[in-house]
């Protein structure tokens, strides 16, 4: 009975990363990159993964596609719609990438062939997923229409360089959602765009994702943006998840000093003037982080006890947090 229930839960989750640790070997030494990362995305849910550069966001999201660094050793598990990604053979992985998971990257120009027409890009994507050429050609204009591209038939004949960055990212979104995947990985999808275009693209992504019931893992360093669009958010620091909470509660009452510092470092304009406080020190990779709490060198609340071991997760308010004294983290 319990097994059946667990199987049903696994099916409902678009993504379940469970206790994922990952290390590579460089010049004969072990370099740990992720430690005990657990991230869950239910179908239809929007989940944020935030943290400074190098915290492990891309490594985590790419693990859902089975794209790991060369020679990586892992413990823990990654399942997408119940399929074991880390144990999958090449054929299963290919099938998974074709049908169940799509990814949108930061720079659309880097991930689309510049010498092929946009129409070919879209129809090839559909055909790779088993749609006939005739049906693919029929569906392509609708796909572009849905993402707000005017004159879709004309657009299909154009080349990527004839589109602005924002318009090209719309094309990528159309392609990524054309197969109605269960999981969409969006790794900094708007970082290369100006603010207005960013808002339009994020709005479109949300609308499309909700319409298809797709689970989305939204990777960004922008906590304000994540809080605005995500149901839940994971905060990452030095290869670990340090806090998880709903978007609203994380914004209102952060429980980890790092989350609070990230909020203070973002140029939000809620008050009369934006006050931006940079986080002291620089972000660290897991391999160079101190023992105990990785953030303690930069933390204004750090005490000796913070060096004694990695803080275990505990519930505090609406958060699950890896900090010994979250009650001292005032909002
Ligand atoms: N293939 C690899 N081999 C060795 N180290 C790697 C590899 N890929 C990433 N890393 C290291 O792992 C850490 C996390 O990298 P990752 O790309 O996941 O960071 P990120 O949070 O996505 O950062 P950014 O915001 O800059 O994109 C970094 O220290 C990076 O140098
Ligand atoms: Mg990244």
Short mmCIF file of C-alpha atoms and ligand atoms in Angstrom, two decimals:
data_model
loop_
_atom_site.label_atom_id
_atom_site.label_comp_id
_atom_site.label_asym_id
_atom_site.label_seq_id
_atom_site.Cartn_x
_atom_site.Cartn_y
_atom_site.Cartn_z
CA UNK A 1 0.00 0.00 0.00
CA UNK A 2 2.74 2.36 1.07
CA UNK A 3 4.79 1.38 -1.98
CA UNK A 4 1.84 2.15 -4.22
CA UNK A 5 1.44 5.54 -2.59
CA UNK A 6 5.11 6.30 -3.02
CA UNK A 7 4.94 5.30 -6.67
CA UNK A 8 2.02 7.65 -7.17
CA UNK A 9 3.89 10.49 -5.50
CA UNK A 10 6.92 9.83 -7.68
CA UNK A 11 4.73 9.99 -10.77
CA UNK A 12 3.29 13.31 -9.72
CA UNK A 13 6.72 14.91 -9.28
CA UNK A 14 8.15 16.30 -12.50
CA UNK A 15 11.56 16.35 -10.85
CA UNK A 16 12.91 14.76 -7.70
CA UNK A 17 16.56 15.35 -6.87
CA UNK A 18 17.25 13.58 -3.62
CA UNK A 19 20.43 14.01 -1.58
CA UNK A 20 22.57 14.55 -4.67
CA UNK A 21 26.30 14.82 -4.03
CA UNK A 22 28.66 15.21 -6.94
CA UNK A 23 32.43 15.26 -7.17
CA UNK A 24 34.99 15.32 -9.94
CA UNK A 25 38.61 14.29 -9.86
CA UNK A 26 41.15 16.95 -10.89
CA UNK A 27 44.88 16.18 -10.99
CA UNK A 28 44.32 13.20 -8.75
CA UNK A 29 42.38 15.05 -6.07
CA UNK A 30 38.69 14.89 -5.34
CA UNK A 31 36.84 18.13 -5.92
CA UNK A 32 33.34 18.11 -4.39
CA UNK A 33 30.88 20.30 -6.31
CA UNK A 34 27.47 19.49 -4.79
CA UNK A 35 26.64 18.09 -1.34
CA UNK A 36 23.28 16.56 -0.38
CA UNK A 37 21.18 18.64 -2.76
CA UNK A 38 17.45 17.86 -2.64
CA UNK A 39 15.11 19.69 -5.02
CA UNK A 40 11.57 18.73 -5.90
CA UNK A 41 9.31 20.16 -8.61
CA UNK A 42 5.70 18.96 -8.80
CA UNK A 43 3.85 19.00 -12.11
CA UNK A 44 2.54 22.48 -12.83
CA UNK A 45 4.66 24.00 -10.07
CA UNK A 46 7.16 26.84 -10.53
CA UNK A 47 10.22 26.37 -8.38
CA UNK A 48 13.10 28.82 -8.08
CA UNK A 49 16.75 27.95 -7.59
CA UNK A 50 18.69 31.05 -6.54
CA UNK A 51 22.21 31.83 -5.39
CA UNK A 52 25.34 33.70 -6.38
CA UNK A 53 27.58 32.73 -9.25
CA UNK A 54 29.25 29.36 -8.73
CA UNK A 55 26.80 28.13 -6.07
CA UNK A 56 25.89 25.09 -8.18
CA UNK A 57 22.59 26.12 -9.79
CA UNK A 58 23.48 25.02 -13.31
CA UNK A 59 25.08 21.76 -12.13
CA UNK A 60 21.89 20.96 -10.23
CA UNK A 61 19.50 21.80 -13.06
CA UNK A 62 21.59 20.00 -15.69
CA UNK A 63 21.61 16.86 -13.55
CA UNK A 64 17.91 16.55 -14.46
CA UNK A 65 19.01 15.94 -18.05
CA UNK A 66 21.76 13.57 -16.97
CA UNK A 67 24.29 16.17 -18.14
CA UNK A 68 27.05 15.83 -15.57
CA UNK A 69 30.68 17.03 -15.71
CA UNK A 70 33.02 14.50 -17.31
CA UNK A 71 34.07 11.79 -14.86
CA UNK A 72 31.62 13.00 -12.21
CA UNK A 73 30.88 10.63 -9.34
CA UNK A 74 27.52 10.92 -7.70
CA UNK A 75 25.57 9.68 -4.71
CA UNK A 76 21.87 10.30 -4.22
CA UNK A 77 19.20 10.17 -6.87
CA UNK A 78 17.63 12.16 -9.70
CA UNK A 79 14.27 11.15 -11.14
CA UNK A 80 12.24 12.92 -13.79
CA UNK A 81 8.59 11.82 -13.88
CA UNK A 82 9.65 8.67 -12.05
CA UNK A 83 12.51 7.84 -14.48
CA UNK A 84 15.87 7.28 -12.78
CA UNK A 85 18.14 9.71 -14.64
CA UNK A 86 21.49 8.81 -13.06
CA UNK A 87 21.02 5.10 -13.75
CA UNK A 88 19.57 5.57 -17.24
CA UNK A 89 21.27 4.25 -20.37
CA UNK A 90 21.90 6.58 -23.32
CA UNK A 91 18.75 5.59 -25.13
CA UNK A 92 16.53 6.31 -22.14
CA UNK A 93 18.27 9.66 -21.63
CA UNK A 94 17.77 10.61 -25.26
CA UNK A 95 14.12 9.67 -25.06
CA UNK A 96 13.74 11.66 -21.83
CA UNK A 97 15.29 14.77 -23.39
CA UNK A 98 13.12 14.42 -26.48
CA UNK A 99 9.81 13.95 -24.74
CA UNK A 100 9.72 14.86 -21.08
CA UNK A 101 12.27 17.56 -20.28
CA UNK A 102 13.12 20.77 -22.12
CA UNK A 103 15.71 23.36 -21.29
CA UNK A 104 15.98 27.07 -22.04
CA UNK A 105 19.35 28.71 -21.68
CA UNK A 106 20.57 32.19 -20.83
CA UNK A 107 21.69 33.15 -24.30
CA UNK A 108 19.32 32.02 -27.05
CA UNK A 109 21.91 32.81 -29.73
CA UNK A 110 24.35 30.33 -28.25
CA UNK A 111 21.87 27.47 -28.40
CA UNK A 112 20.34 27.91 -31.86
CA UNK A 113 22.09 27.14 -35.15
CA UNK A 114 22.71 30.58 -36.77
CA UNK A 115 22.70 29.29 -40.37
CA UNK A 116 19.38 27.44 -40.19
CA UNK A 117 16.02 29.13 -40.58
CA UNK A 118 13.84 29.45 -37.48
CA UNK A 119 11.19 27.27 -39.17
CA UNK A 120 13.69 24.44 -39.58
CA UNK A 121 14.66 24.74 -35.92
CA UNK A 122 11.05 24.34 -34.81
CA UNK A 123 10.05 21.58 -37.21
CA UNK A 124 13.25 19.60 -36.58
CA UNK A 125 12.52 19.75 -32.87
CA UNK A 126 9.01 18.41 -33.44
CA UNK A 127 10.15 15.72 -35.86
CA UNK A 128 12.82 14.50 -33.47
CA UNK A 129 9.93 13.84 -31.12
CA UNK A 130 8.10 11.67 -33.63
CA UNK A 131 5.77 14.22 -35.27
CA UNK A 132 5.40 13.80 -39.07
CA UNK A 133 6.98 16.48 -41.29
CA UNK A 134 3.58 17.52 -42.57
CA UNK A 135 2.13 17.94 -39.10
CA UNK A 136 5.28 19.73 -37.92
CA UNK A 137 5.01 22.24 -40.79
CA UNK A 138 1.35 22.81 -39.92
CA UNK A 139 2.01 23.32 -36.23
CA UNK A 140 5.06 25.60 -36.49
CA UNK A 141 3.17 28.86 -37.28
CA UNK A 142 0.78 28.24 -34.36
CA UNK A 143 3.72 27.75 -32.02
CA UNK A 144 5.15 31.14 -32.97
CA UNK A 145 1.73 32.76 -32.80
CA UNK A 146 1.28 31.46 -29.23
CA UNK A 147 4.47 33.16 -28.09
CA UNK A 148 3.37 36.48 -29.59
CA UNK A 149 5.46 36.60 -32.75
CA UNK A 150 3.72 38.61 -35.44
CA UNK A 151 3.56 37.27 -38.99
CA UNK A 152 4.52 33.74 -37.87
CA UNK A 153 4.70 32.40 -41.43
CA UNK A 154 7.18 35.11 -42.41
CA UNK A 155 9.14 34.56 -39.19
CA UNK A 156 9.59 30.87 -39.98
CA UNK A 157 11.57 31.80 -43.09
CA UNK A 158 13.93 34.13 -41.26
CA UNK A 159 17.33 33.41 -39.72
CA UNK A 160 18.17 33.83 -35.99
CA UNK A 161 20.21 37.02 -36.58
CA UNK A 162 17.08 38.72 -37.93
CA UNK A 163 15.46 38.49 -34.48
CA UNK A 164 16.11 40.56 -31.37
CA UNK A 165 17.32 38.67 -28.27
CA UNK A 166 13.85 38.82 -26.71
CA UNK A 167 12.12 37.58 -29.87
CA UNK A 168 14.65 34.76 -30.26
CA UNK A 169 14.08 33.73 -26.64
CA UNK A 170 10.35 33.54 -27.53
CA UNK A 171 11.24 31.19 -30.37
CA UNK A 172 13.22 29.03 -27.92
CA UNK A 173 10.27 28.97 -25.51
CA UNK A 174 7.96 27.94 -28.37
CA UNK A 175 10.35 25.11 -29.22
CA UNK A 176 10.86 24.03 -25.61
CA UNK A 177 7.13 23.80 -24.91
CA UNK A 178 6.07 22.40 -28.29
CA UNK A 179 6.13 18.84 -26.96
CA UNK A 180 4.34 19.70 -23.73
CA UNK A 181 7.18 18.43 -21.52
CA UNK A 182 6.55 17.50 -17.90
CA UNK A 183 9.57 19.52 -16.82
CA UNK A 184 11.05 22.75 -18.10
CA UNK A 185 14.51 23.78 -16.94
CA UNK A 186 14.98 27.51 -17.40
CA UNK A 187 18.59 28.46 -16.58
CA UNK A 188 18.79 32.27 -16.30
CA UNK A 189 16.45 32.58 -19.31
CA UNK A 190 16.20 36.35 -19.15
CA UNK A 191 19.63 37.45 -17.94
CA UNK A 192 20.75 38.49 -21.42
CA UNK A 193 17.64 40.65 -21.98
CA UNK A 194 16.78 44.23 -21.01
CA UNK A 195 14.35 44.76 -18.14
CA UNK A 196 11.19 45.36 -20.20
CA UNK A 197 11.82 42.39 -22.45
CA UNK A 198 12.72 40.34 -19.39
CA UNK A 199 9.29 40.99 -17.87
CA UNK A 200 7.54 40.07 -21.12
CA UNK A 201 9.48 36.84 -21.53
CA UNK A 202 8.94 35.81 -17.90
CA UNK A 203 5.20 36.53 -18.25
CA UNK A 204 5.04 34.45 -21.39
CA UNK A 205 6.98 31.59 -19.81
CA UNK A 206 4.55 31.50 -16.88
CA UNK A 207 1.48 31.59 -19.12
CA UNK A 208 2.76 28.82 -21.36
CA UNK A 209 3.90 26.69 -18.46
CA UNK A 210 0.56 27.03 -16.67
CA UNK A 211 -1.37 26.22 -19.85
CA UNK A 212 0.60 22.99 -20.33
CA UNK A 213 0.77 21.98 -16.65
CA UNK A 214 4.54 21.82 -16.95
CA UNK A 215 6.73 21.87 -13.84
CA UNK A 216 9.36 24.59 -14.12
CA UNK A 217 12.71 24.89 -12.39
CA UNK A 218 13.61 28.56 -12.76
CA UNK A 219 17.29 29.24 -12.15
CA UNK A 220 18.26 32.82 -11.39
CA UNK A 221 20.55 34.92 -9.22
CA UNK A 222 17.68 37.42 -8.86
CA UNK A 223 15.76 36.66 -5.67
CA UNK A 224 13.22 39.44 -6.32
CA UNK A 225 12.32 37.93 -9.66
CA UNK A 226 12.13 34.41 -8.22
CA UNK A 227 9.89 35.57 -5.35
CA UNK A 228 7.57 37.23 -7.86
CA UNK A 229 6.97 34.16 -10.00
CA UNK A 230 7.80 31.03 -7.99
CA UNK A 231 5.58 28.91 -5.77
CA UNK A 232 8.62 27.71 -3.84
CA UNK A 233 12.28 28.72 -3.82
CA UNK A 234 15.49 26.90 -2.94
CA UNK A 235 18.46 29.06 -1.97
CA UNK A 236 21.85 27.60 -2.81
CA UNK A 237 25.25 28.43 -1.40
CA UNK A 238 28.57 26.65 -2.08
CA UNK A 239 27.02 23.51 -3.54
CA UNK A 240 24.34 23.11 -0.87
CA UNK A 241 20.72 24.09 -0.40
CA UNK A 242 20.67 26.39 2.64
CA UNK A 243 16.99 27.36 2.70
CA UNK A 244 13.69 26.39 1.14
CA UNK A 245 10.40 28.27 1.49
CA UNK A 246 7.49 29.67 -0.49
CA UNK A 247 8.34 32.69 -2.61
CA UNK A 248 6.26 35.05 -0.47
CA UNK A 249 7.56 33.90 2.90
CA UNK A 250 11.17 33.88 1.78
CA UNK A 251 10.78 37.49 0.72
CA UNK A 252 8.99 38.53 3.91
CA UNK A 253 10.91 36.52 6.50
CA UNK A 254 14.14 34.92 5.33
CA UNK A 255 15.46 32.36 7.83
CA UNK A 256 19.05 32.00 6.61
CA UNK A 257 21.54 34.89 6.93
CA UNK A 258 22.58 34.22 3.33
CA UNK A 259 19.02 34.60 2.04
CA UNK A 260 18.69 37.82 3.97
CA UNK A 261 21.98 39.08 2.56
CA UNK A 262 20.82 38.21 -0.97
CA UNK A 263 17.62 40.20 -0.42
CA UNK A 264 19.55 43.18 0.90
CA UNK A 265 21.91 42.98 -2.05
CA UNK A 266 19.14 43.18 -4.64
CA UNK A 267 18.22 46.63 -5.92
CA UNK A 268 14.51 46.50 -5.17
CA UNK A 269 12.61 49.76 -5.21
CA UNK A 270 10.07 49.23 -2.45
CA UNK A 271 11.13 52.18 -0.33
CA UNK A 272 11.77 55.72 -1.42
CA UNK A 273 15.22 54.87 -2.61
CA UNK A 274 16.91 51.60 -3.24
CA UNK A 275 19.59 50.73 -0.71
CA UNK A 276 21.87 48.00 -1.92
CA UNK A 277 24.22 46.28 0.50
CA UNK A 278 26.79 44.05 -1.11
CA UNK A 279 27.44 40.75 0.66
CA UNK A 280 30.88 40.95 2.22
CA UNK A 281 33.51 38.57 0.88
CA UNK A 282 33.13 36.57 -2.29
CA UNK A 283 31.02 33.51 -3.03
CA UNK A 284 32.89 30.24 -2.49
CA UNK A 285 32.79 26.93 -4.29
CA UNK A 286 32.10 23.89 -2.13
CA UNK A 287 35.72 22.71 -2.37
CA UNK A 288 37.07 25.97 -0.89
CA UNK A 289 34.33 26.51 1.70
CA UNK A 290 35.25 26.31 5.40
CA UNK A 291 34.27 23.36 7.58
CA UNK A 292 30.90 23.53 9.28
CA UNK A 293 28.57 26.11 7.80
CA UNK A 294 29.97 27.16 4.39
CA UNK A 295 28.66 30.69 4.83
CA UNK A 296 30.21 31.35 8.23
CA UNK A 297 33.18 33.40 6.93
CA UNK A 298 30.77 35.90 5.44
CA UNK A 299 28.02 35.69 8.04
CA UNK A 300 27.42 38.58 10.45
CA UNK A 301 25.90 36.15 12.98
CA UNK A 302 28.64 33.49 12.93
CA UNK A 303 29.85 32.03 16.21
CA UNK A 304 32.29 29.26 17.10
CA UNK A 305 29.54 26.64 17.06
CA UNK A 306 29.00 27.32 13.33
CA UNK A 307 32.36 25.62 12.62
CA UNK A 308 31.37 22.41 14.36
CA UNK A 309 29.53 20.68 11.56
CA UNK A 310 27.23 21.37 8.64
CA UNK A 311 24.05 22.71 10.26
CA UNK A 312 21.22 20.18 9.92
CA UNK A 313 17.99 21.25 8.26
CA UNK A 314 15.29 22.42 10.62
CA UNK A 315 11.86 23.96 10.30
CA UNK A 316 11.66 27.65 11.15
CA UNK A 317 8.49 29.59 10.37
CA UNK A 318 7.58 28.67 6.82
CA UNK A 319 11.18 27.76 5.96
CA UNK A 320 13.34 24.68 6.04
CA UNK A 321 16.75 26.07 6.84
CA UNK A 322 20.33 24.93 7.48
CA UNK A 323 21.28 27.46 10.16
CA UNK A 324 21.82 27.05 13.89
CA UNK A 325 20.13 30.32 14.83
CA UNK A 326 17.49 31.34 12.31
CA UNK A 327 15.57 33.19 15.05
CA UNK A 328 18.32 35.83 14.97
CA UNK A 329 17.82 36.50 11.28
CA UNK A 330 15.44 39.43 11.45
CA UNK A 331 13.55 40.23 8.25
N1 LIG B 1 32.64 20.44 -15.47
C1 LIG B 1 33.08 20.96 -14.35
N2 LIG B 1 34.25 20.57 -13.80
C2 LIG B 1 34.71 21.10 -12.65
N3 LIG B 1 34.06 22.05 -11.96
C3 LIG B 1 32.90 22.50 -12.45
C4 LIG B 1 32.34 21.99 -13.66
N4 LIG B 1 31.16 22.61 -13.89
C5 LIG B 1 31.01 23.50 -12.88
N5 LIG B 1 32.02 23.43 -12.01
C6 LIG B 1 32.20 24.22 -10.76
O1 LIG B 1 31.09 23.95 -9.93
C7 LIG B 1 30.66 25.13 -9.26
C8 LIG B 1 29.20 25.38 -9.57
O2 LIG B 1 29.04 25.68 -10.95
P1 LIG B 1 27.65 26.09 -11.60
O3 LIG B 1 27.88 26.29 -13.04
O4 LIG B 1 26.61 25.09 -11.23
O5 LIG B 1 27.33 27.47 -10.87
P2 LIG B 1 26.07 28.45 -11.07
O6 LIG B 1 25.42 28.57 -9.73
O7 LIG B 1 25.26 28.00 -12.20
O8 LIG B 1 26.80 29.84 -11.38
P3 LIG B 1 26.38 31.02 -12.43
O9 LIG B 1 25.40 31.87 -11.69
O10 LIG B 1 27.67 31.72 -12.65
O11 LIG B 1 25.83 30.38 -13.66
C9 LIG B 1 31.59 26.24 -9.74
O12 LIG B 1 32.59 26.41 -8.76
C10 LIG B 1 32.16 25.71 -11.02
O13 LIG B 1 33.45 26.21 -11.24
MG1 LIG B 2 24.80 28.78 -14.06
#
